[in-house]
């Protein structure tokens, strides 16, 4: 008998985002607990919420399959831009993704995708032509995606002399770490994040509350961040896989923790909260994404190309996550993702909320008005 307790294993990202095509417009995913927020030893899967970026990656994977096969003579396998709106909490288990072609085009095609969860049985292979939408369950996430072929796009290109300002606190901001040393946490300028738990979180059931973060290794400047509202990172997947085009949804939302830079380090610092700023050092937050936009600037290197390393995708990605304002329990995020060459891969913008973790852990369908989201 399968356990309803969250797993502790690292699940390969490719398996966690595996998509099954049911018919021309219907796809099925299976959301796994290892990419959840809220997982813990004493918490069942009913009380966990998959990371929003991970869910976006499942939708991206379905869109990539759809765009790659829609027109064999003119495939559009890349998501140039995507807009996600998170309507209701997702949950561990099967999910159905319906895709509609809103505007077909030779160079750009617009898709509308909706992810449903609820009433569809895991083994149900009914197609969208035969199955009314209402039986698929509740709408959880909806997205508009612009498909294209980034490899064949032509047109004006300019050097805008883009650089990260202010620069990260490392001696040569444009120089990469020694990745072989970084894997051993021996690089002189970058270091692994020692703990992914906020101070005061405790251990045991609470220690895996942010289970999703264990899927990625995060590295930050040894000298700290240039300011509290800016976080510079290098990342790689814990599974050893390379990042792919579909994984960029997860990448864009894997570190929405700018608020954590303002966390008091001790009980004494909690006095600031009484002055109307900050929060307690032992407060536990949930940062649900309301809206996320992703623009992909560059396609992942193809497998077999020697000049790109031959393995396909990116082993390492660099990120800058920043926020301009945190106010009234609401915050913005800008996420810039670059490759080892310093070239932009993704520009992403989010609208997020700062909520108490009890909102995440509350049982589904209990309390509140019927049909209303807890967010």
Short mmCIF file of C-alpha atoms in Angstrom, two decimals:
data_model
loop_
_atom_site.label_atom_id
_atom_site.label_comp_id
_atom_site.label_asym_id
_atom_site.label_seq_id
_atom_site.Cartn_x
_atom_site.Cartn_y
_atom_site.Cartn_z
CA UNK A 1 0.00 0.00 0.00
CA UNK A 2 1.42 3.37 -1.05
CA UNK A 3 2.27 5.80 1.71
CA UNK A 4 0.76 9.26 1.82
CA UNK A 5 3.89 10.59 3.53
CA UNK A 6 6.25 12.72 1.42
CA UNK A 7 9.30 10.94 0.03
CA UNK A 8 12.86 11.91 0.92
CA UNK A 9 14.49 10.77 -2.33
CA UNK A 10 15.81 13.02 -5.07
CA UNK A 11 13.60 12.37 -8.09
CA UNK A 12 15.18 13.18 -11.49
CA UNK A 13 13.68 16.34 -12.91
CA UNK A 14 12.92 14.63 -16.22
CA UNK A 15 10.81 12.04 -14.39
CA UNK A 16 9.14 14.63 -12.15
CA UNK A 17 8.00 16.56 -15.25
CA UNK A 18 7.21 13.57 -17.45
CA UNK A 19 4.20 14.23 -19.66
CA UNK A 20 1.86 11.68 -21.21
CA UNK A 21 -0.07 12.69 -24.30
CA UNK A 22 -3.70 11.53 -24.17
CA UNK A 23 -4.92 13.06 -27.42
CA UNK A 24 -4.18 15.97 -29.75
CA UNK A 25 -4.87 18.60 -27.07
CA UNK A 26 -4.76 16.74 -23.75
CA UNK A 27 -1.73 15.88 -21.66
CA UNK A 28 -1.28 14.27 -18.27
CA UNK A 29 1.37 15.03 -15.65
CA UNK A 30 1.97 13.57 -12.21
CA UNK A 31 3.05 16.16 -9.64
CA UNK A 32 5.51 14.67 -7.14
CA UNK A 33 6.01 15.52 -3.48
CA UNK A 34 9.77 16.10 -3.74
CA UNK A 35 9.07 19.46 -5.41
CA UNK A 36 6.63 20.58 -2.72
CA UNK A 37 6.57 23.35 -0.15
CA UNK A 38 5.08 22.14 3.12
CA UNK A 39 6.41 18.59 3.05
CA UNK A 40 7.45 17.18 6.41
CA UNK A 41 7.65 13.96 8.36
CA UNK A 42 4.29 14.54 10.06
CA UNK A 43 2.61 16.14 7.07
CA UNK A 44 0.62 14.15 4.53
CA UNK A 45 0.61 14.85 0.81
CA UNK A 46 -2.81 16.45 1.24
CA UNK A 47 -1.07 19.26 3.14
CA UNK A 48 1.69 19.99 0.63
CA UNK A 49 1.77 22.38 -2.31
CA UNK A 50 4.02 21.79 -5.34
CA UNK A 51 6.37 24.68 -6.11
CA UNK A 52 4.75 27.01 -8.66
CA UNK A 53 7.80 27.02 -10.91
CA UNK A 54 7.87 23.23 -10.96
CA UNK A 55 4.19 23.18 -11.99
CA UNK A 56 5.04 25.74 -14.69
CA UNK A 57 7.76 23.39 -15.96
CA UNK A 58 5.18 20.62 -16.38
CA UNK A 59 3.04 22.99 -18.46
CA UNK A 60 6.11 24.10 -20.42
CA UNK A 61 6.96 20.45 -21.15
CA UNK A 62 3.44 19.83 -22.47
CA UNK A 63 3.62 23.00 -24.60
CA UNK A 64 7.02 21.95 -25.99
CA UNK A 65 5.62 18.55 -26.97
CA UNK A 66 2.62 20.27 -28.55
CA UNK A 67 4.70 22.83 -30.44
CA UNK A 68 7.20 20.24 -31.64
CA UNK A 69 4.56 17.98 -33.18
CA UNK A 70 1.89 20.42 -34.36
CA UNK A 71 3.53 20.98 -37.76
CA UNK A 72 6.31 18.56 -38.73
CA UNK A 73 7.45 20.89 -41.52
CA UNK A 74 7.57 23.92 -39.20
CA UNK A 75 8.10 22.78 -35.60
CA UNK A 76 7.98 25.38 -32.83
CA UNK A 77 9.72 23.64 -29.90
CA UNK A 78 10.61 26.70 -27.84
CA UNK A 79 8.48 28.80 -25.49
CA UNK A 80 9.56 32.34 -26.28
CA UNK A 81 7.27 33.84 -23.65
CA UNK A 82 4.91 32.43 -21.05
CA UNK A 83 2.44 34.03 -18.64
CA UNK A 84 1.19 31.91 -15.73
CA UNK A 85 -1.66 32.68 -13.34
CA UNK A 86 -2.03 30.51 -10.24
CA UNK A 87 -5.74 30.20 -9.54
CA UNK A 88 -5.82 27.51 -6.86
CA UNK A 89 -3.33 25.40 -4.93
CA UNK A 90 -2.08 22.35 -6.79
CA UNK A 91 -1.46 19.06 -5.01
CA UNK A 92 0.58 15.89 -5.33
CA UNK A 93 -0.87 13.48 -7.89
CA UNK A 94 -2.15 13.40 -11.46
CA UNK A 95 -2.95 16.60 -13.31
CA UNK A 96 -4.52 17.15 -16.72
CA UNK A 97 -3.30 19.87 -19.06
CA UNK A 98 -5.56 21.05 -21.87
CA UNK A 99 -3.96 23.07 -24.67
CA UNK A 100 -5.79 25.27 -27.15
CA UNK A 101 -4.19 26.90 -30.17
CA UNK A 102 -5.37 30.49 -29.89
CA UNK A 103 -3.44 31.94 -32.83
CA UNK A 104 -1.43 29.75 -35.19
CA UNK A 105 1.41 31.37 -37.07
CA UNK A 106 4.35 30.51 -39.29
CA UNK A 107 6.86 32.11 -36.91
CA UNK A 108 4.89 32.58 -33.66
CA UNK A 109 1.97 30.53 -32.33
CA UNK A 110 -0.03 31.43 -29.23
CA UNK A 111 -1.27 28.62 -26.99
CA UNK A 112 -3.60 28.67 -24.01
CA UNK A 113 -2.98 25.95 -21.44
CA UNK A 114 -5.00 25.07 -18.34
CA UNK A 115 -3.93 22.61 -15.66
CA UNK A 116 -6.75 20.78 -13.87
CA UNK A 117 -6.73 18.59 -10.79
CA UNK A 118 -9.49 16.94 -8.87
CA UNK A 119 -11.82 14.32 -10.27
CA UNK A 120 -9.76 12.67 -13.01
CA UNK A 121 -8.61 9.23 -11.86
CA UNK A 122 -4.90 8.49 -12.25
CA UNK A 123 -5.57 5.63 -14.66
CA UNK A 124 -8.31 7.42 -16.62
CA UNK A 125 -7.25 7.73 -20.27
CA UNK A 126 -10.41 9.47 -21.51
CA UNK A 127 -9.74 12.15 -24.09
CA UNK A 128 -10.83 15.76 -24.08
CA UNK A 129 -13.15 15.12 -27.04
CA UNK A 130 -15.17 12.69 -24.92
CA UNK A 131 -14.68 14.06 -21.42
CA UNK A 132 -16.46 17.27 -20.35
CA UNK A 133 -14.05 19.85 -18.93
CA UNK A 134 -15.89 19.98 -15.60
CA UNK A 135 -15.04 16.33 -14.87
CA UNK A 136 -11.31 17.12 -15.04
CA UNK A 137 -11.56 18.83 -11.66
CA UNK A 138 -10.77 22.38 -10.62
CA UNK A 139 -8.76 24.83 -12.69
CA UNK A 140 -5.45 25.23 -10.84
CA UNK A 141 -3.16 27.10 -13.22
CA UNK A 142 -3.75 28.82 -16.53
CA UNK A 143 -1.14 30.05 -18.99
CA UNK A 144 -0.64 31.78 -22.31
CA UNK A 145 2.46 30.69 -24.20
CA UNK A 146 4.08 32.02 -27.37
CA UNK A 147 5.78 29.20 -29.27
CA UNK A 148 8.56 29.62 -31.82
CA UNK A 149 11.84 28.14 -33.00
CA UNK A 150 14.57 30.19 -31.34
CA UNK A 151 17.21 28.50 -33.49
CA UNK A 152 15.74 29.82 -36.73
CA UNK A 153 14.78 33.36 -35.71
CA UNK A 154 16.59 36.03 -37.71
CA UNK A 155 16.66 39.81 -37.51
CA UNK A 156 18.48 42.72 -35.96
CA UNK A 157 20.84 41.95 -33.08
CA UNK A 158 22.63 44.60 -31.00
CA UNK A 159 25.15 44.57 -28.18
CA UNK A 160 23.36 46.46 -25.39
CA UNK A 161 26.36 46.10 -23.03
CA UNK A 162 24.10 44.62 -20.38
CA UNK A 163 25.80 43.85 -17.07
CA UNK A 164 24.67 43.22 -13.51
CA UNK A 165 24.50 46.48 -11.56
CA UNK A 166 25.43 46.77 -8.81
CA UNK A 167 27.94 43.94 -9.41
CA UNK A 168 28.06 40.91 -7.11
CA UNK A 169 30.49 41.02 -4.17
CA UNK A 170 33.25 38.98 -5.82
CA UNK A 171 36.64 40.25 -7.06
CA UNK A 172 35.86 39.67 -10.75
CA UNK A 173 32.06 39.75 -11.22
CA UNK A 174 32.25 38.68 -14.86
CA UNK A 175 34.52 35.71 -14.11
CA UNK A 176 33.00 32.31 -13.45
CA UNK A 177 33.83 30.31 -10.34
CA UNK A 178 36.05 27.27 -10.60
CA UNK A 179 33.18 24.83 -10.97
CA UNK A 180 35.22 21.77 -10.03
CA UNK A 181 36.16 23.49 -6.76
CA UNK A 182 32.67 24.86 -6.27
CA UNK A 183 31.19 21.35 -6.27
CA UNK A 184 33.47 20.66 -3.29
CA UNK A 185 32.64 24.05 -1.73
CA UNK A 186 36.28 25.10 -2.09
CA UNK A 187 35.96 27.98 -4.55
CA UNK A 188 37.58 31.08 -2.99
CA UNK A 189 34.74 33.47 -3.87
CA UNK A 190 31.53 31.41 -3.92
CA UNK A 191 30.17 29.01 -1.31
CA UNK A 192 27.30 26.57 -0.88
CA UNK A 193 24.39 27.82 1.17
CA UNK A 194 24.95 25.99 4.48
CA UNK A 195 21.31 25.69 5.52
CA UNK A 196 18.10 26.09 3.61
CA UNK A 197 16.06 26.57 6.77
CA UNK A 198 15.33 29.94 8.38
CA UNK A 199 16.71 30.31 11.91
CA UNK A 200 14.36 28.91 14.52
CA UNK A 201 12.67 26.48 12.16
CA UNK A 202 13.74 23.57 14.31
CA UNK A 203 14.19 20.03 13.08
CA UNK A 204 12.22 16.86 12.53
CA UNK A 205 8.93 17.49 10.77
CA UNK A 206 9.82 21.14 10.15
CA UNK A 207 13.21 20.39 8.62
CA UNK A 208 11.67 19.36 5.31
CA UNK A 209 9.05 22.10 5.14
CA UNK A 210 10.94 23.51 2.15
CA UNK A 211 11.51 20.09 0.61
CA UNK A 212 11.59 21.52 -2.93
CA UNK A 213 14.90 23.28 -2.31
CA UNK A 214 16.70 19.98 -1.81
CA UNK A 215 16.48 19.35 -5.55
CA UNK A 216 19.01 22.10 -6.27
CA UNK A 217 22.47 23.08 -5.04
CA UNK A 218 22.68 26.84 -4.38
CA UNK A 219 25.90 28.87 -4.15
CA UNK A 220 26.28 32.49 -3.03
CA UNK A 221 29.18 34.98 -2.74
CA UNK A 222 31.34 34.29 0.33
CA UNK A 223 31.35 38.01 1.13
CA UNK A 224 27.56 38.13 1.16
CA UNK A 225 25.03 39.87 -1.06
CA UNK A 226 25.46 43.39 -2.38
CA UNK A 227 22.21 44.39 -0.62
CA UNK A 228 19.31 42.66 1.11
CA UNK A 229 16.96 43.04 -1.83
CA UNK A 230 19.38 41.43 -4.31
CA UNK A 231 20.45 37.78 -4.27
CA UNK A 232 23.20 36.44 -6.58
CA UNK A 233 23.39 32.68 -7.04
CA UNK A 234 24.93 29.88 -9.06
CA UNK A 235 22.76 26.75 -9.21
CA UNK A 236 22.89 23.15 -10.41
CA UNK A 237 20.46 20.25 -10.06
CA UNK A 238 21.06 17.82 -7.18
CA UNK A 239 20.14 14.90 -9.46
CA UNK A 240 23.15 15.58 -11.70
CA UNK A 241 20.95 16.35 -14.70
CA UNK A 242 21.43 19.43 -16.84
CA UNK A 243 18.86 22.20 -16.97
CA UNK A 244 16.62 22.05 -20.06
CA UNK A 245 14.25 24.48 -21.75
CA UNK A 246 11.32 23.02 -19.80
CA UNK A 247 13.16 23.33 -16.48
CA UNK A 248 13.33 27.13 -16.81
CA UNK A 249 9.92 27.43 -15.15
CA UNK A 250 11.30 25.81 -12.03
CA UNK A 251 14.56 27.78 -12.28
CA UNK A 252 12.64 31.06 -12.41
CA UNK A 253 10.82 30.23 -9.17
CA UNK A 254 13.38 28.15 -7.28
CA UNK A 255 14.53 30.99 -5.00
CA UNK A 256 11.71 33.49 -4.24
CA UNK A 257 13.22 34.18 -0.81
CA UNK A 258 14.25 37.82 -0.91
CA UNK A 259 12.13 38.39 2.21
CA UNK A 260 14.35 35.94 4.12
CA UNK A 261 17.30 38.35 3.84
CA UNK A 262 15.42 40.62 6.27
CA UNK A 263 14.90 37.91 8.89
CA UNK A 264 16.08 38.92 12.40
CA UNK A 265 18.98 36.75 13.55
CA UNK A 266 17.93 36.55 17.19
CA UNK A 267 15.21 37.24 19.74
CA UNK A 268 16.83 40.59 20.51
CA UNK A 269 16.40 41.79 16.95
CA UNK A 270 12.68 41.07 17.10
CA UNK A 271 12.24 44.50 18.71
CA UNK A 272 12.22 45.96 15.22
CA UNK A 273 8.90 44.25 14.61
CA UNK A 274 7.31 46.37 17.32
CA UNK A 275 8.41 49.46 15.41
CA UNK A 276 6.37 48.38 12.40
CA UNK A 277 9.14 46.79 10.36
CA UNK A 278 10.40 43.27 9.95
CA UNK A 279 9.08 40.08 11.53
CA UNK A 280 10.01 37.60 14.25
CA UNK A 281 13.17 35.54 13.82
CA UNK A 282 11.22 32.26 14.14
CA UNK A 283 8.32 33.18 11.83
CA UNK A 284 7.66 30.68 9.04
CA UNK A 285 6.42 32.07 5.75
CA UNK A 286 4.90 30.75 2.58
CA UNK A 287 5.57 32.70 -0.63
CA UNK A 288 2.89 31.67 -3.14
CA UNK A 289 3.22 32.98 -6.67
CA UNK A 290 0.18 34.79 -8.02
CA UNK A 291 1.50 35.62 -11.49
CA UNK A 292 4.74 34.65 -13.23
CA UNK A 293 6.05 35.79 -16.61
CA UNK A 294 8.97 34.10 -18.34
CA UNK A 295 10.78 35.29 -21.45
CA UNK A 296 13.32 32.82 -22.79
CA UNK A 297 16.19 34.60 -24.53
CA UNK A 298 18.29 31.59 -25.50
CA UNK A 299 17.57 27.94 -26.25
CA UNK A 300 19.35 25.21 -24.31
CA UNK A 301 22.42 23.76 -26.06
CA UNK A 302 21.50 20.70 -28.08
CA UNK A 303 22.83 17.30 -27.16
CA UNK A 304 25.86 16.23 -29.16
CA UNK A 305 27.21 19.68 -30.01
CA UNK A 306 30.87 19.63 -28.99
CA UNK A 307 31.16 23.40 -28.71
CA UNK A 308 28.42 23.32 -26.07
CA UNK A 309 29.94 20.47 -24.06
CA UNK A 310 28.13 17.68 -25.89
CA UNK A 311 25.67 16.68 -23.15
CA UNK A 312 22.88 19.14 -23.96
CA UNK A 313 21.33 21.71 -21.64
CA UNK A 314 23.18 23.66 -18.94
CA UNK A 315 24.93 22.09 -15.96
CA UNK A 316 25.31 25.49 -14.27
CA UNK A 317 23.13 28.60 -14.37
CA UNK A 318 23.70 31.97 -12.76
CA UNK A 319 20.83 33.92 -11.23
CA UNK A 320 20.11 37.35 -9.86
CA UNK A 321 16.87 37.61 -7.90
CA UNK A 322 15.77 41.08 -6.81
CA UNK A 323 12.75 42.85 -5.35
CA UNK A 324 11.83 46.51 -5.57
CA UNK A 325 9.15 46.58 -2.87
CA UNK A 326 7.66 44.35 -0.18
CA UNK A 327 4.48 45.97 1.07
CA UNK A 328 1.17 44.83 2.53
CA UNK A 329 2.07 41.16 2.23
CA UNK A 330 2.81 41.53 -1.46
CA UNK A 331 6.14 41.61 -3.29
CA UNK A 332 7.61 41.72 -6.77
CA UNK A 333 10.49 39.66 -8.09
CA UNK A 334 12.74 40.09 -11.09
CA UNK A 335 14.74 36.98 -11.93
CA UNK A 336 17.61 37.14 -14.41
CA UNK A 337 19.11 33.82 -15.49
CA UNK A 338 22.43 33.58 -17.36
CA UNK A 339 24.61 30.76 -18.63
CA UNK A 340 28.32 30.21 -18.11
CA UNK A 341 29.06 32.55 -21.02
CA UNK A 342 27.25 35.37 -19.25
CA UNK A 343 24.49 35.38 -21.88
CA UNK A 344 20.89 35.92 -20.80
CA UNK A 345 18.78 32.79 -20.78
CA UNK A 346 15.63 34.04 -19.02
CA UNK A 347 14.09 37.29 -17.85
CA UNK A 348 11.25 36.57 -15.42
CA UNK A 349 8.94 38.76 -13.36
CA UNK A 350 6.65 37.64 -10.54
CA UNK A 351 3.91 38.91 -8.27
CA UNK A 352 4.02 37.02 -4.97
CA UNK A 353 2.46 37.03 -1.53
CA UNK A 354 3.95 36.69 1.94
CA UNK A 355 1.67 34.44 3.99
CA UNK A 356 2.01 32.52 7.23
CA UNK A 357 2.96 28.88 6.70
CA UNK A 358 -0.32 27.81 8.34
CA UNK A 359 -2.10 28.95 5.17
CA UNK A 360 -0.05 26.40 3.23
CA UNK A 361 -0.59 23.63 5.78
CA UNK A 362 -4.35 24.15 6.13
CA UNK A 363 -6.41 21.19 5.01
CA UNK A 364 -8.03 21.43 1.60
CA UNK A 365 -11.72 22.12 1.44
CA UNK A 366 -11.97 23.10 5.10
CA UNK A 367 -12.93 26.54 6.32
CA UNK A 368 -13.73 29.62 4.29
CA UNK A 369 -16.49 29.97 1.74
CA UNK A 370 -17.15 27.10 -0.63
CA UNK A 371 -15.32 27.49 -3.92
CA UNK A 372 -12.97 30.20 -2.67
CA UNK A 373 -9.20 29.86 -2.73
CA UNK A 374 -7.34 30.19 0.58
CA UNK A 375 -5.08 32.70 -1.13
#
